[in-house]
Amino acid sequence: MDHIRNFCIIAHIDHGKSTIADRLLERTGTITAREMKFNQVLDDMDLEQERGITIKLHAIQMQYRAKNSEMYTLNLIDTPGHVDFSYEVSRSLAACEGALLVVDASQGVEAQTISNLYLAIDAGLEIIPVINKIDLPSAMVESVKHQIKDLIGCKDEDILLASAKADLGIEDILEAVVKRIHPPQGDPEAPLRALIFDSVFDVYRGSIVYLRVVDGTLREGDKIMFFHHGRSFEAEEVGCLEMKRTRTGSITAGGVGYLIAGIKDVHDTKVGDTITSAVRPAPAPLPGYKDVKPMVFSGMYPTNAEDFEDLRASIEKLQLNDSSLIYEPETSTALGFGFRCGFLGLLHMEIVQERLEREYNQNIINTVPNVEYRVTKTNGEVVLVDNPSYMPQLGVIEKVEEPFIRAQIIVPTEYVGNIMKLCTERRGVYKNTTYLDPTRVDLHYEMPLSEIIFDFYDKLKSTSRGYASFDYEFLDFRESDLVKLDILLNGESVDAFSTIVHRDKAHEWGKKLCVKLRKLIPRQMFEVAIQAAIGSKIVARETISAMRKNVLAKCYGGDISRKRKLLEKQKEGKKRMKQVGRVEIPQEAFLAVLSMEDE
Amino acid sequence: MEPDRTGGTMKKLAGADGPVGLYVHVPFCERKCAYCDFYSLENHGGIDAFPDLITREIALYADDRDPARVRTLYYGGGTPSVLSVDQLRVLQDAFRHSFRIEPDAEITIEVNPGTVDPASLAAYRSLGFNRLSIGVQSFDPGALAFLGRIHSADDARRCIRDARDAGFANLSIDLIYAVPGQTDASWYATLDEAIALRPEHISAYSLIVEEDTPLYVQVREGNVTPHTDPREAALYEGTMARLSAAGYDHYEVSNYARPGCRSRHNSSYWDHAPYLGFGPSAHSFVASSAEGPALRWSNVRSLQGWSGMIEKGERPVSQEEVLSGQEVFDEGIFLGLRANGLDRARVERLSGIRFTGRQHQTLADLVGAGLAVEEEGRFRLTPAGFVICDEICARLLVP
């Protein structure tokens, strides 16, 4: 156990986490440079490589002969970088004793890095600061050192300098991991206690559990039990996670690895649960994690109504590897049968949508995302509303509360004005400002979550030329003057366009939405009136005049096939539209509402 | 594609003793017009062999013991009037030999005013033609020049007079509007003059820019600007209004007739009635029957390819299509709405497919919005509906 080190890497997107991980794998001989087919091994989903983010947790084991000539087993447990996935960060932290804090020498400390860092410090992890990309011409090593010292109160010589690209300082990092991170504590003789930090689903093997053994030893053939539901299974296969799963037969206290136990339902292997021995159970489980709550909700509908069952099967499969996704069937008058899904955040939503499209070949329409509202009715009843269509009638609402978040934004001083203006527009309540150094400030706001799930991040980036970084955490529910805004087409409400907005913004939003829809809905046989309404009050109106001409004069002699083929093409186009009342709505209209601020 | 049921005789194909329509495509013109995408050649090298080849093609379909009855016979093109009277006589004899042409059959020939004279018109009468379709297109010299027509406005006026003198009691005039550069006033002058000449039938087409035509190239290169949609729509509406005021019945998107004078041949295209086409690129159709499902096929679109197959004793078919019930249903909808009205019961009977609730609702909405009227169980488009006919059809096709 003295020769095991469990650690993770905390870094902002693009600060070089994956490149450093790759270099560590190379240097320890876990993988040769030639085997490194992709530049970055840890991100093995296509989507992750494209987006440069790590969505799902991974772990990998390395063997390292230190300068003291002794062999050490190093378990690197990956962490996701994005705020949507901060709960996953806490999962990885609980399985580690130390963390590399990687900061880009040209960018400095970013908001997400700070929040993850605080999580790590709270979890009692040893922090090893690493300044990466020191060979860049724009590197500001001294200034970044200063920021790091302010943050964690370390000394100059504690900070390692590296360039993963240029392969500089990698040996120092490995040595620091061995020397500075404590070996795992734990009693190999005590009853088994292992923490589940992730699980994936394999069609042939069932649920594959990634775990950290804290006490005792997990052996193949053992009868094991899950604290959460109390059910027992037999450990069929146990091993460590090298480039692929390597069967070892056992894992002792302090070790990290995987377990296969013929578990058919991934929900039986709840992340954060403790596994113990069914024969000699530990008296109490390890501290688990907070249950993850979805924050953002959106309807997902198949483009073609016939594909509903297909979509259901795909979401079910996807959920096996993404337990943070929740869904339930719902119906929309405009879109037919679909699912209301709950996501951790907007990025999570986009990822789920893209995975459904790419990996499962689903064509889907997403409705405008919204948060969950807490509505108190005049009769005292409290209901949670995660779909604007289900908002109670105006007359029976006593009050509406919405989730607020604590937002932290780190930005160069020159953009502070822009950012504060943006936050105020988004109903933010200013809290305080801290200067990280003379050129960068750390702004704190309290804001409604609903105001940031909608392109806030893009706005933030564009008003700061990409320099602002942002992080948030849930604060509480607060009462707000919120109303449901409906869109009517020729007098009929289209539920998929309904939104809940602050009363002061309802007018402007309604106007914008009407204008946008006028541009997106093609001319039809009849005039189409687009109206925005709060209750029965119309707040905006646009009109699409009737189509002026669409007829081909001749029917090509006896060549009826040609005409039929032309019309069948048009028919297919119309089939892809959704009809509400007499109005045909193209799918782009449903999607475009997602990017309202573009114009 | 290997021809399949085209192997039967015409009578068998038509599925019953009901009469059929015959079409012969004459693929020669003195000069190709800039807008035309029908198959036609300016090189008349093959014209001498043409009547004999048609005769042989007819023989490939005919049943000499029990010839099919024919209710319409139509010579189109191209320019059928580039054939000599003797050549036309060979064709007429061939049709008469192999088919039973009914005494009151409508026998039409398309003529270009630049290729006929009183003598040829009189000869057409004597060959049995009883209807002329005259390619006037315009009385505006500017428009005629733009369209690349070989005749003048006066040629057209003279042709109509000569046709009457030759005894033709059933005349049709083809006109084209929305010609780039043409004023609205010029079009209405053409239309008014056509009406004043009192033909039994007028076809008024808006100019369509078809791919693979010289006009298409001109438009693509920016030398010619087509009319805008609103302007073309206004011209179409004006045309419909003037013709109906003059007593013409608007019975198809672009066709207008005095009572009792609709083109019986063209109507068979729009009524799912059987027709058999001869000559390169000609199209044929037989309705579904005990013999099999509805069938469309078209001939090889090349004089050489077409004649080569006939010389080998093969039917010169290049494409054949067996229509599914759904296709018959869809055709029934758009052909009905484009022409004489949509008869739901008939379309359901022909196709075996029922209208859905949504389709019934759309039809009711059309009536409510003044785009269609329901008369004697048929839905007919109003002028406002005709202007957006394709939109209406496509929408109604969605089940």
CSV table of N, CA, C and O in Angstrom, one decimal, chain A residues 523-526 546-565 567-568 570-572 574-575 577-579 581-584, chain B residues 37-38 205-206 208 210 230 232-233 237 253-254 269 275 283 296 321 323 327 330-331 334 338 358 365-366 369 386-392 394-395 397-398:
chain,number,residue,atom,x,y,z
A,523,ARG,N,-44.2,30.9,-46.1
A,523,ARG,CA,-45.6,31.3,-46.5
A,523,ARG,C,-46.4,30.1,-46.8
A,523,ARG,O,-45.9,29.0,-47.3
A,524,GLN,N,-47.7,30.1,-46.5
A,524,GLN,CA,-48.5,29.0,-46.6
A,524,GLN,C,-49.7,29.4,-47.5
A,524,GLN,O,-49.8,30.5,-48.0
A,525,MET,N,-50.6,28.4,-47.6
A,525,MET,CA,-51.8,28.7,-48.4
A,525,MET,C,-52.7,29.8,-47.8
A,525,MET,O,-53.4,30.5,-48.5
A,526,PHE,N,-52.6,30.0,-46.5
A,526,PHE,CA,-53.4,31.0,-45.8
A,526,PHE,C,-52.5,31.9,-45.1
A,526,PHE,O,-51.3,31.6,-44.8
A,546,ALA,N,-50.2,35.2,-47.1
A,546,ALA,CA,-50.4,34.0,-47.8
A,546,ALA,C,-49.4,33.8,-49.0
A,546,ALA,O,-48.9,34.8,-49.6
A,547,MET,N,-49.1,32.6,-49.4
A,547,MET,CA,-48.2,32.4,-50.5
A,547,MET,C,-48.8,33.0,-51.8
A,547,MET,O,-50.0,33.0,-52.0
A,548,ARG,N,-47.9,33.6,-52.6
A,548,ARG,CA,-48.4,34.3,-53.8
A,548,ARG,C,-48.5,33.4,-55.0
A,548,ARG,O,-49.4,33.5,-55.8
A,549,LYS,N,-47.5,32.6,-55.2
A,549,LYS,CA,-47.6,31.7,-56.4
A,549,LYS,C,-46.8,30.4,-56.2
A,549,LYS,O,-45.7,30.4,-55.8
A,550,ASN,N,-47.5,29.3,-56.6
A,550,ASN,CA,-46.7,28.1,-56.6
A,550,ASN,C,-47.5,27.1,-57.5
A,550,ASN,O,-48.4,26.4,-57.1
A,551,VAL,N,-47.2,27.2,-58.8
A,551,VAL,CA,-47.9,26.3,-59.8
A,551,VAL,C,-47.0,26.2,-61.0
A,551,VAL,O,-46.5,27.2,-61.5
A,552,LEU,N,-46.9,25.0,-61.5
A,552,LEU,CA,-46.2,24.9,-62.8
A,552,LEU,C,-47.3,24.7,-63.9
A,552,LEU,O,-48.2,23.9,-63.7
A,553,ALA,N,-47.1,25.6,-64.9
A,553,ALA,CA,-48.2,25.7,-65.9
A,553,ALA,C,-48.5,24.4,-66.6
A,553,ALA,O,-49.7,24.1,-66.9
A,554,LYS,N,-47.5,23.6,-67.0
A,554,LYS,CA,-47.8,22.5,-67.8
A,554,LYS,C,-47.6,21.2,-67.1
A,554,LYS,O,-46.8,21.1,-66.2
A,555,CYS,N,-48.3,20.2,-67.6
A,555,CYS,CA,-48.2,18.9,-67.0
A,555,CYS,C,-47.4,17.9,-67.9
A,555,CYS,O,-47.6,16.7,-67.9
A,556,TYR,N,-46.5,18.5,-68.7
A,556,TYR,CA,-45.6,17.7,-69.5
A,556,TYR,C,-46.2,16.6,-70.4
A,556,TYR,O,-45.9,15.5,-70.3
A,557,GLY,N,-47.2,17.0,-71.1
A,557,GLY,CA,-47.9,16.1,-72.0
A,557,GLY,C,-48.4,14.9,-71.2
A,557,GLY,O,-49.0,15.1,-70.2
A,558,GLY,N,-48.1,13.7,-71.6
A,558,GLY,CA,-48.6,12.6,-70.9
A,558,GLY,C,-47.6,12.1,-69.8
A,558,GLY,O,-47.8,11.1,-69.2
A,559,ASP,N,-46.5,12.9,-69.6
A,559,ASP,CA,-45.5,12.5,-68.6
A,559,ASP,C,-46.0,12.9,-67.2
A,559,ASP,O,-45.5,13.9,-66.6
A,560,ILE,N,-46.9,12.1,-66.7
A,560,ILE,CA,-47.4,12.4,-65.3
A,560,ILE,C,-46.4,12.0,-64.2
A,560,ILE,O,-46.4,12.7,-63.2
A,561,SER,N,-45.6,11.0,-64.5
A,561,SER,CA,-44.6,10.6,-63.5
A,561,SER,C,-43.7,11.8,-63.1
A,561,SER,O,-43.4,11.9,-61.9
A,562,ARG,N,-43.3,12.6,-64.0
A,562,ARG,CA,-42.4,13.7,-63.7
A,562,ARG,C,-43.0,14.7,-62.7
A,562,ARG,O,-42.4,15.1,-61.7
A,563,LYS,N,-44.3,15.0,-63.0
A,563,LYS,CA,-45.0,15.9,-62.1
A,563,LYS,C,-45.2,15.2,-60.7
A,563,LYS,O,-45.0,15.9,-59.7
A,564,ARG,N,-45.5,13.9,-60.7
A,564,ARG,CA,-45.7,13.2,-59.5
A,564,ARG,C,-44.4,13.2,-58.6
A,564,ARG,O,-44.5,13.5,-57.4
A,565,LYS,N,-43.3,13.0,-59.3
A,565,LYS,CA,-42.1,13.0,-58.6
A,565,LYS,C,-41.7,14.4,-58.0
A,565,LYS,O,-41.3,14.5,-56.8
A,567,LEU,N,-43.9,16.6,-57.0
A,567,LEU,CA,-44.8,16.9,-55.9
A,567,LEU,C,-44.5,16.0,-54.7
A,567,LEU,O,-44.7,16.4,-53.6
A,568,GLU,N,-44.0,14.7,-55.0
A,568,GLU,CA,-43.7,13.9,-53.9
A,568,GLU,C,-42.5,14.4,-53.1
A,568,GLU,O,-42.4,14.2,-51.9
A,570,GLN,N,-42.0,17.6,-52.7
A,570,GLN,CA,-42.6,18.6,-51.8
A,570,GLN,C,-43.4,18.0,-50.7
A,570,GLN,O,-43.4,18.5,-49.6
A,571,LYS,N,-44.0,16.9,-51.0
A,571,LYS,CA,-44.7,16.2,-49.9
A,571,LYS,C,-43.8,15.7,-48.8
A,571,LYS,O,-44.1,15.9,-47.6
A,572,GLU,N,-42.6,15.2,-49.2
A,572,GLU,CA,-41.7,14.7,-48.2
A,572,GLU,C,-41.2,15.9,-47.3
A,572,GLU,O,-41.1,15.8,-46.1
A,574,LYS,N,-43.0,18.5,-46.6
A,574,LYS,CA,-44.1,18.8,-45.8
A,574,LYS,C,-44.2,17.8,-44.6
A,574,LYS,O,-44.6,18.2,-43.5
A,575,LYS,N,-43.9,16.6,-44.9
A,575,LYS,CA,-44.0,15.6,-43.9
A,575,LYS,C,-43.1,15.9,-42.7
A,575,LYS,O,-43.4,15.5,-41.6
A,577,MET,N,-42.5,18.7,-41.6
A,577,MET,CA,-42.9,19.8,-40.8
A,577,MET,C,-44.0,19.3,-39.8
A,577,MET,O,-44.6,18.2,-40.0
A,578,LYS,N,-44.1,20.1,-38.8
A,578,LYS,CA,-45.2,19.7,-37.8
A,578,LYS,C,-46.4,20.6,-38.0
A,578,LYS,O,-46.2,21.8,-38.3
A,579,GLN,N,-47.5,20.0,-38.0
A,579,GLN,CA,-48.7,20.8,-38.3
A,579,GLN,C,-49.5,21.1,-37.0
A,579,GLN,O,-49.8,20.2,-36.2
A,581,GLY,N,-52.9,23.0,-36.0
A,581,GLY,CA,-54.1,23.6,-36.6
A,581,GLY,C,-53.8,23.5,-38.1
A,581,GLY,O,-53.6,22.5,-38.6
A,582,ARG,N,-53.9,24.7,-38.8
A,582,ARG,CA,-53.7,24.6,-40.3
A,582,ARG,C,-52.3,25.1,-40.6
A,582,ARG,O,-52.0,25.3,-41.8
A,583,VAL,N,-51.4,25.3,-39.6
A,583,VAL,CA,-50.1,25.9,-39.9
A,583,VAL,C,-49.0,24.9,-39.9
A,583,VAL,O,-49.0,24.0,-39.0
A,584,GLU,N,-48.2,24.9,-40.9
A,584,GLU,CA,-47.1,23.9,-41.0
A,584,GLU,C,-45.9,24.6,-40.4
A,584,GLU,O,-45.5,25.7,-40.9
B,37,ASP,N,-38.4,22.1,-74.0
B,37,ASP,CA,-37.6,20.9,-73.7
B,37,ASP,C,-38.2,19.6,-74.1
B,37,ASP,O,-37.8,18.6,-73.6
B,38,PHE,N,-39.2,19.7,-75.0
B,38,PHE,CA,-39.7,18.4,-75.6
B,38,PHE,C,-38.6,17.9,-76.6
B,38,PHE,O,-37.8,18.6,-77.1
B,205,TYR,N,-50.1,29.1,-71.3
B,205,TYR,CA,-49.1,28.7,-70.4
B,205,TYR,C,-48.2,29.8,-69.9
B,205,TYR,O,-47.9,30.7,-70.7
B,206,SER,N,-47.8,29.8,-68.7
B,206,SER,CA,-46.8,30.8,-68.3
B,206,SER,C,-45.4,30.2,-68.7
B,206,SER,O,-45.3,28.9,-68.7
B,208,ILE,N,-42.1,28.6,-68.6
B,208,ILE,CA,-41.3,27.9,-67.6
B,208,ILE,C,-39.9,27.8,-68.1
B,208,ILE,O,-39.7,27.4,-69.2
B,210,GLU,N,-37.1,25.7,-68.3
B,210,GLU,CA,-36.7,24.3,-68.1
B,210,GLU,C,-35.2,24.2,-68.3
B,210,GLU,O,-34.6,24.8,-69.1
B,230,PRO,N,-45.0,37.5,-57.8
B,230,PRO,CA,-46.2,38.2,-57.7
B,230,PRO,C,-46.7,38.7,-59.0
B,230,PRO,O,-47.9,38.7,-59.3
B,232,GLU,N,-46.1,37.3,-62.0
B,232,GLU,CA,-46.6,36.2,-62.8
B,232,GLU,C,-48.0,35.8,-62.3
B,232,GLU,O,-48.9,35.5,-63.0
B,233,ALA,N,-48.1,35.8,-60.9
B,233,ALA,CA,-49.4,35.4,-60.3
B,233,ALA,C,-50.5,36.4,-60.8
B,233,ALA,O,-51.6,36.0,-61.1
B,237,GLU,N,-53.9,35.5,-62.8
B,237,GLU,CA,-55.2,35.8,-62.4
B,237,GLU,C,-56.0,36.6,-63.4
B,237,GLU,O,-57.2,36.4,-63.7
B,253,VAL,N,-55.2,23.7,-65.2
B,253,VAL,CA,-54.4,24.9,-64.8
B,253,VAL,C,-54.2,25.9,-66.0
B,253,VAL,O,-54.4,27.1,-65.8
B,254,SER,N,-53.9,25.3,-67.2
B,254,SER,CA,-53.5,26.2,-68.3
B,254,SER,C,-54.5,26.1,-69.5
B,254,SER,O,-54.2,26.6,-70.5
B,269,TYR,N,-55.2,12.3,-70.1
B,269,TYR,CA,-54.0,12.4,-69.3
B,269,TYR,C,-54.4,12.7,-67.8
B,269,TYR,O,-53.8,12.2,-66.9
B,275,TYR,N,-53.9,5.6,-72.4
B,275,TYR,CA,-53.4,6.2,-73.7
B,275,TYR,C,-52.1,5.5,-74.0
B,275,TYR,O,-51.3,5.0,-73.2
B,283,HIS,N,-45.1,8.9,-74.1
B,283,HIS,CA,-45.5,8.3,-72.8
B,283,HIS,C,-46.8,7.5,-73.0
B,283,HIS,O,-47.7,7.9,-73.8
B,296,ARG,N,-47.2,2.9,-66.1
B,296,ARG,CA,-46.8,4.0,-67.0
B,296,ARG,C,-45.5,3.5,-67.7
B,296,ARG,O,-44.6,2.9,-67.0
B,321,GLU,N,-42.9,1.8,-65.2
B,321,GLU,CA,-43.2,2.1,-63.8
B,321,GLU,C,-44.5,1.4,-63.5
B,321,GLU,O,-45.6,1.7,-64.1
B,323,LEU,N,-47.4,1.4,-61.0
B,323,LEU,CA,-47.9,2.3,-59.9
B,323,LEU,C,-48.5,1.6,-58.7
B,323,LEU,O,-49.3,0.7,-58.9
B,327,GLU,N,-49.4,5.6,-55.3
B,327,GLU,CA,-49.0,6.5,-56.4
B,327,GLU,C,-50.3,6.9,-57.2
B,327,GLU,O,-50.5,8.0,-57.6
B,330,ASP,N,-52.1,9.4,-55.1
B,330,ASP,CA,-51.4,10.7,-55.1
B,330,ASP,C,-51.7,11.4,-56.5
B,330,ASP,O,-52.0,12.6,-56.6
B,331,GLU,N,-51.6,10.6,-57.6
B,331,GLU,CA,-51.9,11.2,-58.9
B,331,GLU,C,-53.3,11.6,-59.0
B,331,GLU,O,-53.6,12.7,-59.5
B,334,PHE,N,-53.6,15.1,-57.4
B,334,PHE,CA,-53.1,16.3,-58.0
B,334,PHE,C,-53.7,16.5,-59.5
B,334,PHE,O,-53.9,17.6,-59.9
B,338,ARG,N,-55.7,19.7,-60.4
B,338,ARG,CA,-55.2,20.5,-61.6
B,338,ARG,C,-56.2,20.7,-62.6
B,338,ARG,O,-56.2,21.6,-63.4
B,358,ARG,N,-57.1,14.1,-41.8
B,358,ARG,CA,-56.4,15.3,-42.1
B,358,ARG,C,-56.6,15.8,-43.5
B,358,ARG,O,-56.8,17.0,-43.7
B,365,ASP,N,-60.9,23.0,-45.3
B,365,ASP,CA,-60.2,24.3,-45.1
B,365,ASP,C,-60.0,25.1,-46.4
B,365,ASP,O,-60.1,26.3,-46.4
B,366,LEU,N,-59.7,24.3,-47.4
B,366,LEU,CA,-59.6,25.0,-48.8
B,366,LEU,C,-60.9,25.7,-49.2
B,366,LEU,O,-60.8,26.8,-49.7
B,369,ALA,N,-61.4,28.7,-47.1
B,369,ALA,CA,-60.6,29.9,-47.4
B,369,ALA,C,-60.8,30.4,-48.8
B,369,ALA,O,-60.1,31.3,-49.3
B,386,PHE,N,-55.9,28.0,-57.9
B,386,PHE,CA,-55.0,27.7,-59.0
B,386,PHE,C,-53.6,28.3,-58.9
B,386,PHE,O,-52.6,27.7,-59.3
B,387,VAL,N,-53.6,29.5,-58.4
B,387,VAL,CA,-52.3,30.3,-58.4
B,387,VAL,C,-51.3,29.5,-57.5
B,387,VAL,O,-50.1,29.6,-57.7
B,388,ILE,N,-51.8,28.8,-56.5
B,388,ILE,CA,-50.9,28.1,-55.6
B,388,ILE,C,-51.3,26.6,-55.6
B,388,ILE,O,-51.2,25.9,-54.6
B,389,CYS,N,-51.6,26.1,-56.8
B,389,CYS,CA,-52.0,24.7,-57.0
B,389,CYS,C,-51.0,23.7,-56.5
B,389,CYS,O,-51.4,22.7,-55.8
B,390,ASP,N,-49.8,23.9,-56.8
B,390,ASP,CA,-48.8,22.9,-56.4
B,390,ASP,C,-48.7,22.8,-54.8
B,390,ASP,O,-48.5,21.8,-54.3
B,391,GLU,N,-48.7,24.0,-54.2
B,391,GLU,CA,-48.7,24.0,-52.7
B,391,GLU,C,-49.9,23.2,-52.2
B,391,GLU,O,-49.7,22.4,-51.2
B,392,ILE,N,-51.0,23.5,-52.7
B,392,ILE,CA,-52.2,22.8,-52.2
B,392,ILE,C,-52.1,21.3,-52.5
B,392,ILE,O,-52.4,20.5,-51.6
B,394,ALA,N,-49.4,19.4,-52.8
B,394,ALA,CA,-48.3,18.8,-52.0
B,394,ALA,C,-48.9,18.7,-50.5
B,394,ALA,O,-48.7,17.7,-49.9
B,395,ARG,N,-49.6,19.7,-50.1
B,395,ARG,CA,-50.1,19.6,-48.7
B,395,ARG,C,-51.2,18.5,-48.6
B,395,ARG,O,-51.2,17.8,-47.6
B,397,LEU,N,-51.3,15.9,-50.3
B,397,LEU,CA,-50.7,14.5,-50.4
B,397,LEU,C,-50.2,14.0,-49.1
B,397,LEU,O,-50.1,12.8,-48.9
B,398,VAL,N,-50.0,14.9,-48.1
B,398,VAL,CA,-49.5,14.4,-46.8
B,398,VAL,C,-50.7,13.7,-46.1
B,398,VAL,O,-51.7,14.3,-45.9
